N, CA, C and O atoms as a DFTB+ gen file, in Angstrom:
544 C
 N C O
     1  1      -8.360     185.822      39.868
     2  2      -8.337     187.211      40.279
     3  2      -9.638     187.562      40.989
     4  3      -9.625     188.281      41.988
     5  1     -10.760     187.061      40.482
     6  2     -12.062     187.380      41.082
     7  2     -12.140     186.867      42.499
     8  3     -12.689     187.532      43.377
     9  1     -11.581     185.658      42.733
    10  2     -11.580     185.098      44.096
    11  2     -10.798     185.973      45.026
    12  3     -11.198     186.183      46.171
    13  1      -9.676     186.493      44.548
    14  2      -8.867     187.368      45.378
    15  2      -9.610     188.665      45.650
    16  3      -9.654     189.131      46.788
    17  1     -10.189     189.244      44.623
    18  2     -10.930     190.489      44.805
    19  2     -12.169     190.313      45.620
    20  3     -12.470     191.143      46.478
    21  1     -12.904     189.248      45.378
    22  2     -14.110     189.006      46.097
    23  2     -13.894     188.801      47.582
    24  3     -14.776     189.086      48.393
    25  1     -12.732     188.313      47.931
    26  2     -12.447     188.082      49.334
    27  2     -11.840     189.276      50.044
    28  3     -11.547     189.209      51.238
    29  1     -11.650     190.365      49.321
    30  2     -10.953     191.473      49.959
    31  2     -11.735     192.104      51.084
    32  3     -11.157     192.521      52.088
    33  1     -13.046     192.179      50.928
    34  2     -13.842     192.711      52.037
    35  2     -13.668     191.861      53.265
    36  3     -13.643     192.370      54.386
    37  1     -13.548     190.559      53.059
    38  2     -13.323     189.668      54.195
    39  2     -11.950     189.927      54.805
    40  3     -11.775     189.808      56.018
    41  1     -10.982     190.280      53.974
    42  2      -9.661     190.596      54.508
    43  2      -9.763     191.770      55.449
    44  3      -9.263     191.719      56.573
    45  1     -10.409     192.827      54.999
    46  2     -10.496     194.041      55.797
    47  2     -11.319     193.826      57.045
    48  3     -11.052     194.431      58.083
    49  1     -12.311     192.972      56.952
    50  2     -13.173     192.730      58.117
    51  2     -12.482     191.845      59.148
    52  3     -12.959     191.726      60.276
    53  1     -11.354     191.217      58.771
    54  2     -10.627     190.328      59.678
    55  2      -9.532     191.134      60.368
    56  3      -8.787     191.847      59.695
    57  1      -9.415     191.042      61.683
    58  2      -8.356     191.752      62.368
    59  2      -6.975     191.316      61.884
    60  3      -6.735     190.135      61.632
    61  1      -6.090     192.271      61.761
    62  2      -4.751     191.953      61.314
    63  2      -3.954     191.318      62.447
    64  3      -3.967     191.801      63.578
    65  1      -3.278     190.254      62.134
    66  2      -2.434     189.601      63.108
    67  2      -1.479     188.670      62.387
    68  3      -1.866     187.988      61.438
    69  1      -0.246     188.643      62.830
    70  2       0.704     187.716      62.262
    71  2       0.332     186.323      62.687
    72  3      -0.101     186.111      63.820
    73  1       0.493     185.370      61.795
    74  2       0.123     183.999      62.113
    75  2       1.141     183.376      63.028
    76  3       2.338     183.389      62.740
    77  1       0.675     182.831      64.129
    78  2       1.533     182.134      65.068
    79  2       1.123     180.671      65.037
    80  3       0.029     180.341      64.581
    81  1       2.004     179.780      65.524
    82  2       1.647     178.372      65.505
    83  2       0.303     178.125      66.207
    84  3       0.066     178.618      67.309
    85  1      -0.565     177.353      65.547
    86  2      -1.873     177.070      66.128
    87  2      -2.923     178.114      65.844
    88  3      -4.098     177.901      66.141
    89  1      -2.533     179.235      65.278
    90  2      -3.464     180.328      64.950
    91  2      -3.974     180.143      63.525
    92  3      -3.239     179.721      62.632
    93  1      -5.242     180.467      63.336
    94  2      -5.829     180.416      62.004
    95  2      -5.156     181.428      61.089
    96  3      -4.831     182.530      61.532
    97  1      -4.935     181.081      59.812
    98  2      -4.373     182.052      58.895
    99  2      -5.362     183.193      58.647
   100  3      -6.575     182.983      58.642
   101  1      -4.846     184.373      58.446
   102  2      -5.700     185.506      58.112
   103  2      -6.306     185.307      56.737
   104  3      -5.881     184.424      55.992
   105  1      -7.294     186.119      56.395
   106  2      -7.935     186.014      55.083
   107  2      -6.900     186.330      53.988
   108  3      -6.899     185.681      52.942
   109  1      -6.040     187.298      54.213
   110  2      -4.990     187.641      53.215
   111  2      -4.081     186.436      53.033
   112  3      -3.713     186.113      51.904
   113  1      -3.714     185.770      54.110
   114  2      -2.864     184.574      54.005
   115  2      -3.557     183.459      53.254
   116  3      -2.922     182.749      52.474
   117  1      -4.853     183.292      53.475
   118  2      -5.614     182.278      52.764
   119  2      -5.676     182.587      51.279
   120  3      -5.514     181.685      50.457
   121  1      -5.909     183.843      50.917
   122  2      -6.117     184.219      49.524
   123  2      -4.846     184.285      48.704
   124  3      -4.861     183.970      47.514
   125  1      -3.736     184.691      49.323
   126  2      -2.552     184.909      48.520
   127  2      -1.240     184.504      49.171
   128  3      -0.177     184.648      48.568
   129  1      -1.305     184.003      50.388
   130  2      -0.095     183.687      51.125
   131  2       0.780     182.631      50.462
   132  3       2.002     182.642      50.615
   133  1       0.145     181.709      49.719
   134  2       0.929     180.629      49.101
   135  2       1.759     181.159      47.937
   136  3       2.863     180.671      47.695
   137  1       1.247     182.141      47.222
   138  2       1.964     182.648      46.051
   139  2       2.657     183.999      46.307
   140  3       3.678     184.302      45.689
   141  1       2.102     184.795      47.213
   142  2       2.640     186.128      47.482
   143  2       2.657     186.384      48.993
   144  3       1.913     187.236      49.478
   145  1       3.490     185.665      49.736
   146  2       3.466     185.787      51.191
   147  2       3.808     187.202      51.691
   148  3       3.273     187.640      52.710
   149  1       4.682     187.903      50.993
   150  2       5.023     189.255      51.429
   151  2       3.817     190.196      51.220
   152  3       3.564     191.060      52.060
   153  1       3.086     190.039      50.129
   154  2       1.916     190.858      49.901
   155  2       0.844     190.575      50.991
   156  3       0.191     191.497      51.480
   157  1       0.683     189.319      51.349
   158  2      -0.251     188.966      52.425
   159  2       0.191     189.607      53.729
   160  3      -0.634     190.144      54.468
   161  1       1.484     189.556      54.016
   162  2       2.010     190.182      55.240
   163  2       1.801     191.678      55.234
   164  3       1.370     192.244      56.239
   165  1       2.102     192.339      54.112
   166  2       1.884     193.797      54.022
   167  2       0.392     194.143      54.147
   168  3       0.033     195.150      54.757
   169  1      -0.451     193.319      53.577
   170  2      -1.886     193.526      53.700
   171  2      -2.316     193.502      55.141
   172  3      -3.034     194.387      55.604
   173  1      -1.865     192.466      55.860
   174  2      -2.224     192.321      57.281
   175  2      -1.628     193.404      58.150
   176  3      -2.327     194.002      58.969
   177  1      -0.342     193.662      57.981
   178  2       0.352     194.548      58.914
   179  2       0.230     196.034      58.567
   180  3       0.033     196.860      59.459
   181  1       0.344     196.380      57.286
   182  2       0.352     197.784      56.909
   183  2      -1.063     198.260      56.560
   184  3      -1.579     199.196      57.171
   185  1      -1.687     197.599      55.565
   186  2      -2.994     198.051      55.122
   187  2      -4.049     197.931      56.249
   188  3      -4.737     198.898      56.575
   189  1      -4.154     196.742      56.821
   190  2      -5.179     196.513      57.833
   191  2      -4.725     196.947      59.218
   192  3      -5.512     197.505      59.983
   193  1      -3.487     196.700      59.541
   194  2      -2.982     197.010      60.871
   195  2      -2.675     198.473      61.098
   196  3      -2.603     198.926      62.241
   197  1      -2.492     199.221      60.015
   198  2      -2.153     200.636      60.149
   199  2      -3.148     201.536      59.397
   200  3      -3.892     202.297      60.016
   201  1      -3.154     201.443      58.082
   202  2      -3.941     202.380      57.270
   203  2      -5.421     202.401      57.643
   204  3      -5.974     203.464      57.924
   205  1      -6.060     201.241      57.645
   206  2      -7.501     201.195      57.938
   207  2      -7.806     201.495      59.422
   208  3      -8.968     201.713      59.767
   209  1      -6.821     201.510      60.280
   210  2      -7.013     201.769      61.695
   211  2      -6.667     203.204      62.109
   212  3      -6.873     203.584      63.262
   213  1      -6.149     203.989      61.184
   214  2      -5.789     205.375      61.528
   215  2      -7.030     206.160      61.892
   216  3      -8.065     206.019      61.241
   217  1      -6.943     206.990      62.928
   218  2      -8.146     207.668      63.432
   219  2      -8.548     208.921      62.628
   220  3      -9.620     209.476      62.871
   221  1      -7.739     209.364      61.707
   222  2      -8.051     210.590      60.985
   223  2      -9.285     210.475      60.100
   224  3      -9.964     211.475      59.865
   225  1      -9.586     209.295      59.612
   226  2     -10.807     209.038      58.847
   227  2     -11.511     207.840      59.467
   228  3     -10.867     206.881      59.892
   229  1     -12.809     207.901      59.515
   230  2     -13.571     206.732      59.976
   231  2     -13.488     205.624      58.920
   232  3     -13.132     205.872      57.768
   233  1     -13.820     204.410      59.333
   234  2     -13.867     203.326      58.337
   235  2     -14.928     203.594      57.288
   236  3     -14.773     203.195      56.133
   237  1     -16.002     204.264      57.674
   238  2     -17.044     204.637      56.726
   239  2     -16.467     205.556      55.649
   240  3     -16.691     205.336      54.458
   241  1     -15.723     206.586      56.064
   242  2     -15.114     207.514      55.127
   243  2     -14.045     206.835      54.285
   244  3     -13.944     207.094      53.086
   245  1     -13.244     205.964      54.904
   246  2     -12.231     205.235      54.130
   247  2     -12.900     204.367      53.068
   248  3     -12.397     204.236      51.952
   249  1     -14.024     203.784      53.422
   250  2     -14.750     202.954      52.444
   251  2     -15.218     203.813      51.259
   252  3     -15.087     203.410      50.104
   253  1     -15.756     204.982      51.553
   254  2     -16.250     205.845      50.470
   255  2     -15.097     206.314      49.582
   256  3     -15.246     206.380      48.362
   257  1     -13.958     206.639      50.179
   258  2     -12.773     207.036      49.414
   259  2     -12.324     205.860      48.544
   260  3     -12.026     206.034      47.362
   261  1     -12.278     204.676      49.128
   262  2     -11.794     203.499      48.379
   263  2     -12.739     203.146      47.240
   264  3     -12.281     202.849      46.136
   265  1     -14.050     203.171      47.482
   266  2     -15.006     202.925      46.421
   267  2     -14.813     203.936      45.285
   268  3     -14.826     203.577      44.108
   269  1     -14.636     205.200      45.664
   270  2     -14.437     206.242      44.638
   271  2     -13.181     205.988      43.807
   272  3     -13.197     206.136      42.585
   273  1     -12.116     205.613      44.465
   274  2     -10.870     205.337      43.731
   275  2     -11.051     204.159      42.781
   276  3     -10.569     204.194      41.649
   277  1     -11.737     203.127      43.232
   278  2     -11.942     201.944      42.402
   279  2     -12.864     202.228      41.225
   280  3     -12.694     201.648      40.153
   281  1     -13.842     203.117      41.413
   282  2     -14.690     203.538      40.295
   283  2     -13.819     204.292      39.291
   284  3     -13.863     204.010      38.094
   285  1     -13.028     205.250      39.778
   286  2     -12.193     206.077      38.891
   287  2     -11.180     205.230      38.131
   288  3     -10.867     205.528      36.978
   289  1     -10.669     204.186      38.759
   290  2      -9.684     203.323      38.127
   291  2     -10.309     202.204      37.301
   292  3      -9.604     201.427      36.656
   293  1     -11.645     202.128      37.327
   294  2     -12.382     201.073      36.618
   295  2     -11.894     199.673      37.019
   296  3     -11.427     198.894      36.189
   297  1     -12.018     199.388      38.300
   298  2     -11.628     198.100      38.881
   299  2     -12.851     197.376      39.424
   300  3     -13.036     197.298      40.639
   301  1     -13.685     196.849      38.542
   302  2     -14.968     196.271      38.990
   303  2     -14.819     195.081      39.931
   304  3     -15.641     194.918      40.834
   305  1     -13.797     194.242      39.751
   306  2     -13.660     193.090      40.657
   307  2     -13.416     193.535      42.083
   308  3     -14.042     193.022      43.010
   309  1     -12.515     194.483      42.268
   310  2     -12.221     194.979      43.614
   311  2     -13.389     195.854      44.130
   312  3     -13.687     195.870      45.324
   313  1     -14.034     196.571      43.207
   314  2     -15.167     197.435      43.597
   315  2     -16.276     196.619      44.230
   316  3     -16.892     197.051      45.205
   317  1     -16.530     195.459      43.690
   318  2     -17.602     194.584      44.200
   319  2     -17.452     194.360      45.698
   320  3     -18.393     194.578      46.462
   321  1     -16.282     193.931      46.110
   322  2     -16.093     193.629      47.538
   323  2     -16.075     194.905      48.370
   324  3     -16.531     194.898      49.514
   325  1     -15.562     195.989      47.823
   326  2     -15.493     197.223      48.601
   327  2     -16.848     197.914      48.731
   328  3     -17.083     198.629      49.705
   329  1     -17.735     197.713      47.769
   330  2     -19.127     198.230      47.947
   331  2     -19.773     197.453      49.092
   332  3     -20.456     198.041      49.931
   333  1     -19.568     196.158      49.133
   334  2     -20.094     195.381      50.264
   335  2     -19.535     195.850      51.576
   336  3     -20.268     195.995      52.554
   337  1     -18.234     196.088      51.611
   338  2     -17.620     196.568      52.845
   339  2     -18.126     197.963      53.206
   340  3     -18.359     198.255      54.379
   341  1     -18.293     198.813      52.218
   342  2     -18.819     200.136      52.477
   343  2     -20.196     200.076      53.105
   344  3     -20.501     200.852      54.010
   345  1     -21.038     199.154      52.629
   346  2     -22.358     198.975      53.242
   347  2     -22.215     198.538      54.686
   348  3     -22.952     199.018      55.547
   349  1     -21.277     197.634      54.975
   350  2     -21.040     197.185      56.341
   351  2     -20.548     198.338      57.212
   352  3     -20.820     198.380      58.412
   353  1     -19.829     199.261      56.604
   354  2     -19.250     200.401      57.332
   355  2     -20.213     201.601      57.379
   356  3     -19.811     202.687      57.798
   357  1     -21.456     201.428      56.963
   358  2     -22.462     202.444      57.157
   359  2     -22.748     203.359      55.968
   360  3     -23.526     204.305      56.095
   361  1     -22.131     203.091      54.814
   362  2     -22.411     203.891      53.627
   363  2     -23.705     203.359      53.007
   364  3     -23.822     202.157      52.771
   365  1     -24.666     204.227      52.743
   366  2     -25.943     203.799      52.204
   367  2     -25.860     203.522      50.708
   368  3     -24.925     203.956      50.035
   369  1     -26.846     202.798      50.199
   370  2     -26.927     202.571      48.768
   371  2     -27.012     203.916      48.014
   372  3     -26.365     204.120      46.987
   373  1     -27.821     204.800      48.558
   374  2     -28.012     206.114      47.922
   375  2     -26.696     206.881      47.864
   376  3     -26.408     207.524      46.854
   377  1     -25.902     206.829      48.908
   378  2     -24.606     207.525      48.919
   379  2     -23.647     206.916      47.918
   380  3     -22.916     207.637      47.240
   381  1     -23.642     205.592      47.817
   382  2     -22.771     204.938      46.833
   383  2     -23.156     205.355      45.410
   384  3     -22.296     205.715      44.606
   385  1     -24.431     205.304      45.116
   386  2     -24.918     205.691      43.786
   387  2     -24.632     207.163      43.520
   388  3     -24.264     207.517      42.400
   389  1     -24.786     208.010      44.492
   390  2     -24.488     209.449      44.328
   391  2     -23.000     209.665      44.069
   392  3     -22.636     210.492      43.234
   393  1     -22.130     208.929      44.778
   394  2     -20.695     209.045      44.531
   395  2     -20.369     208.622      43.103
   396  3     -19.571     209.272      42.428
   397  1     -20.981     207.541      42.645
   398  2     -20.759     207.064      41.282
   399  2     -21.224     208.117      40.281
   400  3     -20.542     208.373      39.288
   401  1     -22.369     208.723      40.532
   402  2     -22.902     209.745      39.633
   403  2     -21.958     210.954      39.584
   404  3     -21.698     211.492      38.508
   405  1     -21.451     211.375      40.730
   406  2     -20.491     212.491      40.769
   407  2     -19.233     212.116      39.987
   408  3     -18.697     212.929      39.233
   409  1     -18.778     210.912      40.169
   410  2     -17.546     210.457      39.483
   411  2     -17.712     210.347      37.968
   412  3     -16.718     210.401      37.245
   413  1     -18.925     210.197      37.475
   414  2     -19.128     210.114      36.043
   415  2     -18.513     211.313      35.340
   416  3     -17.980     211.183      34.238
   417  1     -18.583     212.482      35.972
   418  2     -18.089     213.715      35.367
   419  2     -16.570     213.901      35.546
   420  3     -15.959     214.699      34.835
   421  1     -15.981     213.189      36.466
   422  2     -14.553     213.342      36.726
   423  2     -13.727     212.128      36.321
   424  3     -12.546     212.260      36.000
   425  1     -14.335     210.952      36.335
   426  2     -13.596     209.707      36.059
   427  2     -14.050     209.049      34.769
   428  3     -13.461     208.062      34.328
   429  1     -15.093     209.591      34.167
   430  2     -15.551     209.060      32.889
   431  2     -16.876     208.306      32.990
   432  3     -17.138     207.563      33.936
   433  1     -17.685     208.534      31.975
   434  2     -19.014     207.910      31.901
   435  2     -18.925     206.389      31.865
   436  3     -19.670     205.728      32.589
   437  1     -18.041     205.804      31.050
   438  2     -17.970     204.351      31.029
   439  2     -17.618     203.737      32.412
   440  3     -18.153     202.692      32.784
   441  1     -16.724     204.393      33.153
   442  2     -16.388     203.896      34.471
   443  2     -17.612     203.938      35.373
   444  3     -17.841     203.004      36.142
   445  1     -18.387     204.982      35.295
   446  2     -19.587     205.118      36.110
   447  2     -20.621     204.082      35.744
   448  3     -21.253     203.497      36.623
   449  1     -20.805     203.844      34.445
   450  2     -21.788     202.838      34.009
   451  2     -21.385     201.459      34.489
   452  3     -22.232     200.691      34.943
   453  1     -20.101     201.131      34.396
   454  2     -19.619     199.852      34.912
   455  2     -19.854     199.764      36.415
   456  3     -20.287     198.725      36.915
   457  1     -19.575     200.832      37.130
   458  2     -19.730     200.831      38.596
   459  2     -21.193     200.682      38.996
   460  3     -21.492     200.002      39.978
   461  1     -22.114     201.306      38.255
   462  2     -23.546     201.164      38.562
   463  2     -23.972     199.696      38.426
   464  3     -24.735     199.179      39.241
   465  1     -23.466     199.045      37.390
   466  2     -23.778     197.615      37.201
   467  2     -23.277     196.775      38.362
   468  3     -23.967     195.877      38.845
   469  1     -22.063     197.083      38.802
   470  2     -21.503     196.347      39.957
   471  2     -22.314     196.641      41.209
   472  3     -22.619     195.728      41.975
   473  1     -22.661     197.887      41.423
   474  2     -23.440     198.265      42.606
   475  2     -24.775     197.546      42.590
   476  3     -25.218     197.044      43.623
   477  1     -25.421     197.487      41.439
   478  2     -26.706     196.808      41.322
   479  2     -26.574     195.354      41.762
   480  3     -27.416     194.857      42.510
   481  1     -25.531     194.670      41.308
   482  2     -25.293     193.278      41.687
   483  2     -25.127     193.130      43.190
   484  3     -25.710     192.237      43.804
   485  1     -24.332     194.004      43.774
   486  2     -24.075     193.935      45.217
   487  2     -25.360     194.197      45.994
   488  3     -25.680     193.472      46.936
   489  1     -26.089     195.225      45.602
   490  2     -27.327     195.570      46.299
   491  2     -28.339     194.427      46.217
   492  3     -29.002     194.118      47.208
   493  1     -28.465     193.790      45.035
   494  2     -29.372     192.667      44.882
   495  2     -28.931     191.486      45.754
   496  3     -29.748     190.820      46.390
   497  1     -27.627     191.250      45.763
   498  2     -27.103     190.179      46.588
   499  2     -27.350     190.442      48.064
   500  3     -27.726     189.538      48.811
   501  1     -27.133     191.699      48.484
   502  2     -27.395     192.054      49.879
   503  2     -28.868     191.885      50.235
   504  3     -29.199     191.393      51.314
   505  1     -29.764     192.300      49.311
   506  2     -31.198     192.175      49.554
   507  2     -31.597     190.718      49.651
   508  3     -32.416     190.360      50.497
   509  1     -31.034     189.864      48.799
   510  2     -31.319     188.453      48.850
   511  2     -30.858     187.821      50.135
   512  3     -31.549     186.979      50.708
   513  1     -29.679     188.227      50.594
   514  2     -29.138     187.705      51.857
   515  2     -29.999     188.140      53.033
   516  3     -30.225     187.374      53.970
   517  1     -30.477     189.377      52.972
   518  2     -31.352     189.880      54.050
   519  2     -32.658     189.112      54.090
   520  3     -33.157     188.777      55.164
   521  1     -33.218     188.831      52.904
   522  2     -34.453     188.056      52.851
   523  2     -34.259     186.659      53.416
   524  3     -35.114     186.162      54.150
   525  1     -33.150     186.025      53.084
   526  2     -32.836     184.689      53.628
   527  2     -32.685     184.711      55.120
   528  3     -33.152     183.807      55.813
   529  1     -32.021     185.762      55.635
   530  2     -31.846     185.894      57.090
   531  2     -33.174     186.056      57.805
   532  3     -33.368     185.524      58.898
   533  1     -34.089     186.793      57.187
   534  2     -35.399     187.051      57.780
   535  2     -36.407     185.947      57.484
   536  3     -37.550     186.014      57.936
   537  1     -35.996     184.938      56.733
   538  2     -36.856     183.811      56.440
   539  2     -37.986     184.130      55.456
   540  3     -39.031     183.478      55.478
   541  1     -37.782     185.113      54.612
   542  2     -38.810     185.505      53.661
   543  2     -38.456     185.027      52.271
   544  3     -39.209     185.263      51.327
């Protein structure tokens, strides 16, 4: 399950496209196509091809909404990849932490504490990756 959740940010970052002969499988197809091909297809065509591309909300706003929902539902495995995606979509660390703090009062203190731990892991991982990129 962690492999599936951890790869979800990669799914969203990959353009949706049906696999044609000679074409590389999408990230959704790689992660779940062997066991749940319809779910992979729906991920590619509906979630990525439609929902995340709708113009009414920016990808940044969609990321913040998704992170908030995952905090409220206490889904740390999925939250991990979506915090990373939110960072890629322009949501700052401070905004993520503030959203988690706000949610503590509406979604429960334990959910917020779990989410802060996940956020800390992601932020440290991002910082380590940035240091490696910069050669420091």
